[in-house]
Amino acid sequence: MDKLVEHLTRGVAQRTSRRSFLARLGQTLVGAIAIPLLPVDRVASRAHAAEKAAAANNDTGCEYWKYCAIDGFLCSCCGGASHDCPPGATPSPTSWVGTCHNPNDGRDYIVSYRDCCGKAPCGKCFCANTEGEMPVYRVPLNSDLVWCFGAPTMVYHCSTAEIVAVK
Amino acid sequence: MTKRIGLTLAACLCALICCASFARAQLPPDHMKSLTLPLASPDWVFTIDLQWPVGLISKVWIINGRTRKMLGQLSGGYLSNLEIAPDHRHFYMIDTYYSRGWRGTRTDVVSIFDARTLDYQGEIVIPPKRILVVPKRYDSGLTPDGRFLLVANLTPATSVSVVDLKARKFAGEIQTAGCTEILVSANRRFSSICADGSFMTVTLDDSGKAKSKTQGKPLFNPNQDPAFDQPAIAPGKAYFVTYHGMVLPVALSGAEPVAEPEWPLLGPGDKGWLPGGWQAVAYQQKTGLLYVLMHKGGAWTHKEPGSEVWVFDTKTKKRVRRFKLKEPGYCMRVTDDANPLLFVMPPALPEANLDTYSATNGRFLGAYKHIGSSILLYGP
């Protein structure tokens, strides 16, 4: 629900930019009042960009750049890391794949989404990102499946994102 | 003095009479029993609850959609599916169990329940390779005559397990290389969707063995515009919606599926709207109306819950209605009875609700709240 609210909020934010809001507000206010708002807006924009950059590098959040197509509980919130399983959970030898843009170096990377298996679902930090995600009849590109094929059990614990190569 | 004694005696007499009448009014002892249900009616709704984050024991909620009252539950296994017998006399859950809960030996079974008592009646063991996925409607299928239950397998090699419900035994496995899901189109025929947008069609003999298997040319291009993997099924036809907002009708009544001309969900002024969700599309047979969950979004927002429902006449291919939802919808089902209902569920996490609307005018009728992490809607 947090993600949904966040997404909806972002949607509203995208459709209603601060600048357009301020422009409309400015039409109803005298210039003397509107002008002092503009520096505040610049500061707010810089803050927003900084927040976005921080989110893109926080591997316990759904906006982490490698997680563009991750679907499940983040192993980095479950005692593991972005590409490591928590203790006692087994990395699946199989995975679905996605392509994510790294804003830090401007490159696109092929990312392998490998599940950690052998424990009941972790339950923390659920993300449902869908960039490049395909229906289940395109098996290698579908994230709804339990990707524990080849692991000792098909019991899903959490999800990781492993860089495979630069695209 | 004599008068006082008389009054005391009268008071005692009154007290005795009162006690006696109270004793007569006491409640009888309770006699506990298990209730039973009538056979399912069209306004009942069944949900598969994953029970995340535990997830190893699924649950089915059975709810009277009109009264919004829970009627009972079924218990199942890991990422279970449900099928309802065409005569409504049995429910089948397709389950996976590990012998020690989260570890041990895997066993896949079809569990059989009596529809009136909800008692477990028995099981049919199937190969331990059924598809383990966040449940989708076409992970399994039932032939219209109720004879064969078909279960999609994915290891990740793809095949279908055939269960003979009459004999209550596993009948065999059919390879469906590169194709998954089960769209049942006749008593002895089903199709699976293949990675390139083609369909593999299998006909069965009366013992459940494959009699023929064909795979035609692609009916759509998943690289350009993927079709959602949970179409709405009409008699002899599947209505797919696509990521980019088209409707793709596929006729299933012949020996092989045939694509009919695509038509758009979006008209002038609808730019930016797309279909999305899990069960994003539903069909009402009586009216020929197609209900679609729609949201405002861009590329790769195919799992975005719908903020509105758009209703299309499949004959004219025109939108006849649209209405806003009280909360965003992820799954949807429409009934076909008098005063039809539209059931809409928000995403399973953190918790699902069953919102009920009039399918005729979109009026919100009420919600049955807190139905766990329900992810899939079924009906009789």
XYZ file of C-alpha atoms in Angstrom:
547
model
C 0.000 0.000 0.000
C 2.911 2.306 0.756
C 4.145 1.669 -2.755
C 0.739 2.260 -4.234
C 0.293 5.515 -2.334
C 3.796 6.509 -3.330
C 3.077 5.680 -6.960
C -0.188 7.550 -6.971
C 1.485 10.504 -5.309
C 4.236 10.402 -7.877
C 1.617 10.221 -10.618
C -0.097 13.323 -9.284
C 3.294 14.967 -8.896
C 4.179 14.155 -12.494
C 0.921 15.475 -13.835
C 1.002 18.569 -11.640
C 4.503 19.962 -11.530
C 5.457 22.426 -8.876
C 6.291 24.993 -11.528
C 2.915 24.752 -13.243
C 1.211 24.940 -9.876
C 3.258 27.975 -8.995
C 2.493 29.545 -12.369
C -1.221 29.197 -11.743
C -0.822 30.404 -8.194
C 1.215 33.340 -9.448
C -1.644 34.429 -11.695
C -3.831 34.840 -8.661
C -1.293 36.578 -6.476
C 0.429 39.885 -6.749
C 3.982 39.660 -8.066
C 5.469 40.835 -4.803
C 4.212 37.677 -3.171
C 5.010 35.298 -6.045
C 8.606 36.336 -6.600
C 9.875 35.290 -3.179
C 8.421 31.823 -3.811
C 10.676 31.083 -6.791
C 13.944 30.569 -4.882
C 12.040 28.259 -2.566
C 10.913 26.275 -5.623
C 14.493 25.904 -6.853
C 15.559 24.637 -3.461
C 12.643 22.201 -3.445
C 13.571 20.914 -6.924
C 17.168 20.370 -5.873
C 15.943 18.549 -2.779
C 13.680 16.363 -4.894
C 16.564 15.476 -7.243
C 18.750 14.646 -4.266
C 16.005 12.438 -2.814
C 15.648 10.637 -6.140
C 19.407 10.053 -6.374
C 19.492 8.758 -2.815
C 16.587 6.396 -3.528
C 18.364 5.077 -6.627
C 21.275 4.026 -4.424
C 19.373 2.667 -1.418
C 19.229 -1.103 -1.793
C 16.513 -1.488 0.850
C 13.995 0.518 -1.198
C 12.004 -0.298 -4.315
C 13.561 2.645 -6.222
C 17.077 1.183 -6.090
C 18.289 1.268 -9.689
C 18.982 -2.483 -9.953
C 15.440 -3.279 -8.782
C 13.650 -1.891 -11.870
C 11.960 -5.253 -12.504
C 12.185 -6.883 -9.066
C 9.064 -8.539 -7.725
C 8.949 -9.812 -4.164
C 10.484 -9.253 -0.740
C 13.907 -7.597 -0.852
C 16.649 -9.867 0.491
C 18.499 -6.702 1.531
C 15.755 -6.209 4.165
C 15.817 -9.877 5.225
C 19.390 -10.322 6.418
C 20.876 -10.558 2.922
C 21.998 -7.915 0.439
C 21.005 -6.744 -3.026
C 22.782 -9.751 -4.587
C 23.274 -12.026 -1.553
C 20.893 -14.369 0.224
C 20.215 -14.104 3.948
C 21.948 -16.757 6.092
C 20.438 -20.201 5.569
C 18.625 -19.323 2.342
C 19.866 -20.857 -0.903
C 20.523 -18.823 -4.072
C 18.495 -20.188 -6.944
C 20.615 -21.235 -9.924
C 17.874 -19.947 -12.241
C 16.406 -16.487 -12.676
C 14.387 -14.068 -14.720
C 16.164 -11.138 -16.299
C 15.616 -7.441 -16.764
C 17.463 -4.393 -18.030
C 17.955 -1.446 -15.701
C 19.468 1.979 -16.198
C 22.144 2.974 -13.697
C 21.890 6.746 -13.179
C 25.351 6.807 -11.588
C 27.230 5.899 -14.770
C 24.485 6.352 -17.364
C 24.728 2.730 -18.563
C 22.061 0.048 -18.995
C 22.795 -3.241 -17.270
C 21.347 -6.723 -17.729
C 20.177 -7.761 -14.290
C 19.453 -11.295 -13.176
C 16.681 -11.487 -10.554
C 17.595 -14.506 -8.475
C 15.362 -15.709 -5.694
C 16.663 -16.995 -2.386
C 14.900 -20.220 -1.510
C 14.383 -22.730 1.270
C 12.704 -20.589 3.925
C 9.143 -19.301 4.203
C 8.566 -15.886 2.575
C 10.481 -13.136 4.393
C 7.659 -10.612 4.488
C 9.747 -7.415 4.524
C 10.143 -4.676 1.885
C 7.731 -5.892 -0.805
C 8.362 -4.402 -4.247
C 6.504 -5.034 -7.500
C 8.481 -3.307 -10.226
C 7.603 -4.233 -13.774
C 10.003 -2.659 -16.252
C 10.323 -5.129 -19.126
C 8.215 -7.717 -17.311
C 6.278 -10.070 -19.576
C 3.306 -12.416 -19.146
C 3.872 -15.929 -17.835
C 3.948 -17.458 -21.331
C 7.280 -15.629 -21.774
C 8.801 -17.635 -18.934
C 12.322 -16.134 -18.724
C 10.903 -12.594 -18.502
C 8.118 -13.257 -16.014
C 8.519 -12.298 -12.377
C 5.339 -13.894 -10.972
C 6.930 -17.335 -11.019
C 8.802 -18.793 -8.073
C 12.309 -18.775 -9.484
C 13.674 -21.546 -7.278
C 14.129 -24.076 -10.092
C 17.186 -26.121 -9.239
C 17.252 -25.065 -5.575
C 16.675 -27.702 -2.856
C 13.065 -26.569 -2.451
C 10.696 -24.342 -4.377
C 9.834 -22.426 -1.199
C 10.406 -18.728 -1.932
C 12.091 -16.538 0.679
C 13.185 -13.264 -0.963
C 14.499 -11.664 -4.167
C 17.877 -10.302 -5.234
C 19.239 -8.430 -8.241
C 22.590 -9.471 -9.677
C 24.400 -7.550 -12.406
C 25.180 -9.879 -15.308
C 26.667 -7.502 -17.876
C 26.465 -4.075 -19.409
C 23.871 -4.074 -22.149
C -48.521 -7.974 63.429
C -50.772 -10.530 61.745
C -51.019 -8.151 58.823
C -47.188 -7.867 58.623
C -46.799 -11.676 58.618
C -49.397 -11.866 55.884
C -47.514 -9.351 53.750
C -44.215 -11.207 54.246
C -45.805 -14.494 53.207
C -47.303 -12.811 50.129
C -43.875 -11.379 49.177
C -42.250 -14.816 49.541
C -44.979 -16.368 47.410
C -44.394 -13.738 44.696
C -40.640 -14.414 44.791
C -41.246 -18.164 44.399
C -43.586 -17.601 41.452
C -41.033 -15.304 39.835
C -38.240 -17.862 40.327
C -40.402 -20.609 38.859
C -41.206 -18.532 35.777
C -37.519 -17.642 35.325
C -36.684 -21.350 35.567
C -39.206 -22.087 32.836
C -37.621 -19.356 30.583
C -34.053 -20.644 30.786
C -32.306 -21.453 27.484
C -32.105 -25.057 26.329
C -28.656 -26.678 26.060
C -26.812 -26.031 22.780
C -26.157 -28.936 20.432
C -23.132 -28.167 18.312
C -22.944 -29.205 14.661
C -21.264 -28.182 11.413
C -23.445 -26.120 9.121
C -23.885 -26.980 5.476
C -24.301 -24.852 2.375
C -26.670 -24.928 -0.563
C -25.011 -25.367 -3.935
C -23.247 -22.209 -5.107
C -25.350 -19.509 -6.719
C -24.101 -17.080 -9.387
C -23.657 -14.238 -6.907
C -21.174 -16.164 -4.781
C -17.535 -15.261 -5.091
C -14.484 -17.342 -4.268
C -11.055 -15.830 -3.588
C -7.646 -17.492 -3.393
C -5.813 -16.058 -0.403
C -2.038 -16.603 -0.513
C -1.784 -15.905 3.212
C 1.426 -13.937 2.637
C 3.925 -13.731 4.090
C 3.464 -17.234 5.525
C 2.402 -18.442 2.131
C 2.641 -22.209 2.629
C -1.051 -22.769 3.401
C -3.424 -21.023 1.014
C -7.046 -20.378 1.795
C -10.242 -19.995 -0.213
C -12.836 -17.533 1.029
C -16.399 -18.267 -0.052
C -18.503 -15.113 0.144
C -22.094 -14.368 -0.772
C -21.438 -11.323 -2.919
C -24.942 -9.937 -2.584
C -25.218 -10.080 1.197
C -21.451 -9.665 1.651
C -21.431 -12.463 4.206
C -18.765 -15.116 4.521
C -20.152 -18.592 3.964
C -17.092 -20.700 4.675
C -13.492 -21.399 3.797
C -11.318 -24.100 2.264
C -7.748 -24.756 3.288
C -5.072 -25.578 0.748
C -1.334 -25.701 0.201
C 1.433 -23.579 -1.280
C 0.250 -21.204 -4.048
C -2.910 -23.224 -4.646
C -5.442 -22.974 -7.431
C -9.154 -23.686 -7.327
C -11.615 -25.265 -9.720
C -15.379 -25.490 -9.243
C -17.158 -28.529 -10.695
C -19.581 -27.560 -13.488
C -22.444 -29.139 -11.494
C -21.236 -27.194 -8.431
C -21.135 -30.360 -6.311
C -17.384 -30.359 -5.706
C -14.548 -27.934 -5.275
C -11.025 -28.922 -6.281
C -7.897 -27.320 -4.915
C -4.621 -27.905 -6.704
C -2.017 -27.888 -3.956
C 1.689 -28.287 -3.274
C 2.927 -29.504 0.104
C 6.356 -30.099 1.562
C 6.496 -32.885 4.150
C 8.014 -30.594 6.799
C 6.211 -27.412 5.863
C 9.000 -25.425 4.285
C 11.310 -28.427 3.613
C 11.187 -32.142 2.945
C 9.562 -34.087 0.143
C 7.324 -32.193 -2.250
C 3.902 -33.648 -2.994
C 1.414 -32.117 -5.432
C -2.213 -33.129 -5.144
C -5.696 -32.326 -6.309
C -7.742 -32.064 -3.106
C -11.452 -32.821 -3.428
C -14.062 -31.068 -1.281
C -17.791 -31.635 -0.990
C -19.506 -28.382 -1.962
C -22.295 -28.635 0.644
C -20.287 -29.651 3.692
C -16.903 -28.289 2.567
C -15.532 -31.590 3.915
C -12.292 -32.864 2.452
C -13.159 -36.043 0.540
C -9.821 -37.218 -0.751
C -6.912 -36.423 -3.027
C -5.328 -37.396 -6.300
C -1.544 -37.265 -6.326
C -0.068 -35.626 -9.442
C 3.579 -35.186 -10.506
C 5.352 -32.680 -8.224
C 5.880 -30.166 -10.980
C 2.784 -27.950 -11.086
C 3.500 -24.318 -11.905
C 4.391 -22.389 -8.743
C 3.439 -18.828 -9.459
C 1.381 -16.123 -7.836
C -1.904 -17.831 -8.728
C -3.377 -17.089 -12.131
C -6.751 -18.198 -13.427
C -5.399 -20.426 -16.191
C -2.846 -22.370 -14.155
C -5.498 -25.085 -14.320
C -8.696 -25.852 -16.199
C -11.687 -28.132 -16.043
C -13.435 -29.661 -19.051
C -17.068 -28.479 -19.346
C -18.327 -32.030 -18.696
C -16.391 -32.122 -15.427
C -14.444 -35.218 -16.455
C -10.854 -33.975 -16.702
C -8.926 -31.518 -14.586
C -5.858 -30.102 -16.347
C -2.908 -28.729 -14.396
C -0.129 -26.625 -15.938
C 3.397 -27.750 -15.046
C 6.550 -25.668 -15.186
C 9.949 -26.985 -14.096
C 10.767 -24.685 -16.126
C 9.994 -27.218 -18.901
C 6.291 -26.953 -19.664
C 3.703 -29.732 -19.702
C 0.150 -30.458 -18.552
C -0.966 -33.075 -16.027
C -4.322 -34.666 -16.832
C -6.487 -35.839 -13.932
C -9.463 -38.117 -14.506
C -12.019 -36.883 -11.967
C -14.456 -39.692 -12.722
C -11.898 -42.382 -11.944
C -10.222 -40.091 -9.411
C -6.760 -40.860 -10.743
C -3.870 -39.205 -12.552
C -4.332 -39.975 -16.242
C -1.003 -38.817 -17.672
C 1.202 -35.933 -18.704
C 1.217 -34.088 -22.033
C 4.300 -32.165 -23.163
C 3.590 -28.584 -24.263
C 7.123 -27.402 -25.064
C 7.403 -23.614 -24.953
C 3.712 -23.122 -24.171
C 1.972 -22.663 -20.850
C -1.444 -21.987 -19.273
C -4.636 -23.884 -20.032
C -7.568 -22.467 -21.993
C -10.169 -25.224 -22.149
C -12.232 -24.927 -25.324
C -14.199 -28.208 -25.438
C -14.734 -31.369 -23.431
C -11.623 -32.910 -24.993
C -9.641 -29.886 -26.150
C -7.464 -27.183 -24.625
C -4.954 -24.607 -25.852
C -1.788 -23.271 -24.239
C -0.202 -19.911 -25.043
C 3.305 -20.077 -26.503
C 6.187 -17.665 -26.104
C 5.935 -16.364 -29.689
C 2.203 -15.562 -29.469
C 1.051 -18.788 -31.089
C -1.205 -21.362 -29.428
C -0.630 -25.082 -28.959
C -3.911 -26.976 -29.152
C -4.257 -30.475 -27.752
C -7.197 -32.823 -28.202
C -7.715 -35.642 -25.720
C -9.151 -39.091 -26.078
C -11.587 -40.498 -23.525
C -8.760 -41.787 -21.361
C -7.184 -38.338 -21.121
C -4.254 -39.101 -23.433
C -3.237 -36.658 -26.170
C -4.935 -37.569 -29.430
C -3.556 -34.658 -31.454
C -1.315 -31.671 -30.912
C -0.970 -28.677 -33.228
C 0.742 -25.312 -33.043
C -0.288 -22.615 -35.504
C 1.276 -19.331 -36.506
C 1.522 -16.523 -33.918
C -1.785 -14.747 -33.358
C -0.130 -11.720 -31.785
C 3.379 -10.341 -31.375
C 4.456 -10.370 -27.712
C 7.560 -8.343 -28.553
C 5.500 -5.453 -29.891
C 2.393 -5.601 -27.718
C 2.124 -8.448 -25.207
C -1.329 -9.787 -24.417
C -2.163 -10.104 -20.714
C -2.016 -13.744 -19.633
C -5.459 -13.816 -17.977
C -8.040 -13.197 -20.726
C -11.795 -13.067 -20.166
C -13.470 -16.195 -21.438
C -16.738 -15.977 -23.360
C -18.499 -18.938 -24.944
C -16.111 -20.107 -27.671
C -13.903 -17.051 -27.376
C -11.142 -15.502 -25.289
C -10.907 -11.714 -24.994
C -7.303 -10.695 -24.395
C -6.320 -7.125 -23.648
C -2.814 -5.973 -24.502
C -0.220 -3.834 -22.744
C -0.837 -1.027 -25.267
C -4.603 -1.035 -24.907
C -6.001 -3.239 -27.645
C -8.620 -5.957 -27.411
C -7.639 -9.179 -29.131
C -10.541 -11.615 -29.520
C -9.395 -15.191 -30.160
C -12.038 -17.669 -31.324
C -11.651 -20.991 -29.527
C -14.654 -22.780 -30.972
C -12.849 -24.421 -33.907
C -10.135 -27.034 -34.084
C -7.502 -24.320 -33.684
C -7.646 -20.806 -32.201
C -8.293 -18.013 -34.693
C -7.514 -14.350 -34.074
C -10.314 -11.916 -34.873
C -9.584 -8.282 -35.755
C -8.124 -6.270 -32.882
C -9.926 -3.157 -31.681
C -8.796 -0.350 -29.384
C -9.870 0.379 -25.835
C -8.875 4.007 -26.273
C -10.829 6.579 -28.197
C -10.223 10.263 -28.864
C -9.279 12.001 -25.630
C -8.262 8.781 -23.865
C -4.502 9.211 -24.356
C -2.509 8.032 -21.353
C -5.027 5.422 -20.200
C -4.034 1.757 -20.211
C -5.399 -1.548 -18.960
C -3.673 -2.961 -15.886
C -3.866 -5.165 -12.844
C -3.950 -8.917 -12.309
C -7.404 -10.058 -13.463
C -7.797 -6.948 -15.561
C -10.678 -8.025 -17.764
C -14.060 -9.727 -17.255
C -16.852 -10.729 -19.631
C -20.608 -10.739 -19.047
C -22.213 -13.374 -21.232
C -25.823 -12.165 -21.049
C -24.992 -8.705 -22.357
C -21.772 -9.305 -24.290
C -20.123 -6.575 -22.250
C -16.401 -6.509 -21.546
C -15.235 -4.881 -18.284
C -11.643 -3.604 -18.163
C -9.609 -2.171 -15.269
C -8.003 1.043 -16.535
C -5.409 3.420 -15.096
C -3.428 6.431 -16.240
C 0.129 5.360 -16.842
C 2.988 4.912 -19.224
C 5.123 2.056 -20.478
C 5.392 -1.036 -18.273
C 2.521 -0.085 -15.981
C 0.639 -3.278 -16.851
C 0.303 -4.250 -13.192
C -0.879 -0.862 -12.058
C -4.269 -1.227 -10.312
C -7.201 0.300 -12.156
C -8.663 3.563 -10.943
C -11.642 3.148 -13.273
C -13.622 0.395 -14.951
C -14.418 0.855 -18.622
C -17.259 -1.165 -20.101
C -17.332 -2.094 -23.800
C -19.989 -3.626 -26.005
C -18.133 -6.421 -27.806
C -20.583 -6.261 -30.715
C -20.180 -2.566 -31.487
C -16.628 -2.416 -30.043
C -17.581 0.852 -28.363
C -17.318 1.953 -24.771
C -20.747 2.165 -23.207
C -19.784 3.257 -19.687
C -16.912 4.164 -17.443
C -16.890 4.686 -13.705
C -14.435 5.483 -10.971
C -13.585 2.896 -8.346
C -13.762 3.579 -4.634
C -10.275 2.108 -4.275
C -7.895 0.943 -7.047
C -8.741 -2.509 -8.379
C -6.315 -5.349 -9.136
C -8.779 -8.190 -9.776
C -12.294 -8.150 -11.157
C -15.204 -10.493 -11.777
C -18.711 -9.844 -13.084
C -21.812 -11.977 -12.504
C -24.373 -12.968 -15.102
C -27.510 -13.086 -12.954
C -30.362 -10.590 -12.463
C -29.068 -7.295 -11.034
C -25.502 -8.369 -11.860
C -22.641 -7.552 -9.536
C -19.121 -6.434 -10.269
C -16.547 -7.591 -7.714
C -13.298 -5.656 -7.519
C -10.326 -6.411 -5.270
C -7.395 -4.089 -4.576
C -3.863 -5.576 -4.511
C -3.298 -8.465 -2.086
C -0.680 -6.644 -0.036
C -0.988 -5.432 2.607
C -4.581 -6.674 2.706
C -7.349 -7.214 0.176
C -11.014 -6.213 0.341
C -13.914 -7.338 -1.793
C -15.615 -4.228 -3.174
C -19.017 -4.729 -4.760
C -20.538 -2.513 -7.435
C -23.637 -2.710 -9.555
C -22.425 -4.093 -12.880
C -25.280 -2.223 -14.540
C -24.493 1.322 -13.422
C -21.253 1.163 -11.436
C -22.874 2.202 -8.153
C -20.794 1.149 -5.138
C -22.856 -1.269 -3.061
C -20.485 -2.026 -0.210
C -17.355 -3.917 0.759
C -16.500 -7.114 2.533
C -13.291 -6.012 4.190
C -10.113 -7.783 5.217
C -9.903 -10.939 3.120
C -6.231 -11.563 3.749
C -3.878 -11.510 0.783
C -6.523 -12.621 -1.717
C -5.206 -12.447 -5.278
C -7.687 -14.232 -7.512
C -11.468 -14.226 -7.970
C -13.514 -17.210 -9.089
C -17.221 -17.803 -9.480
C -19.494 -20.762 -10.094
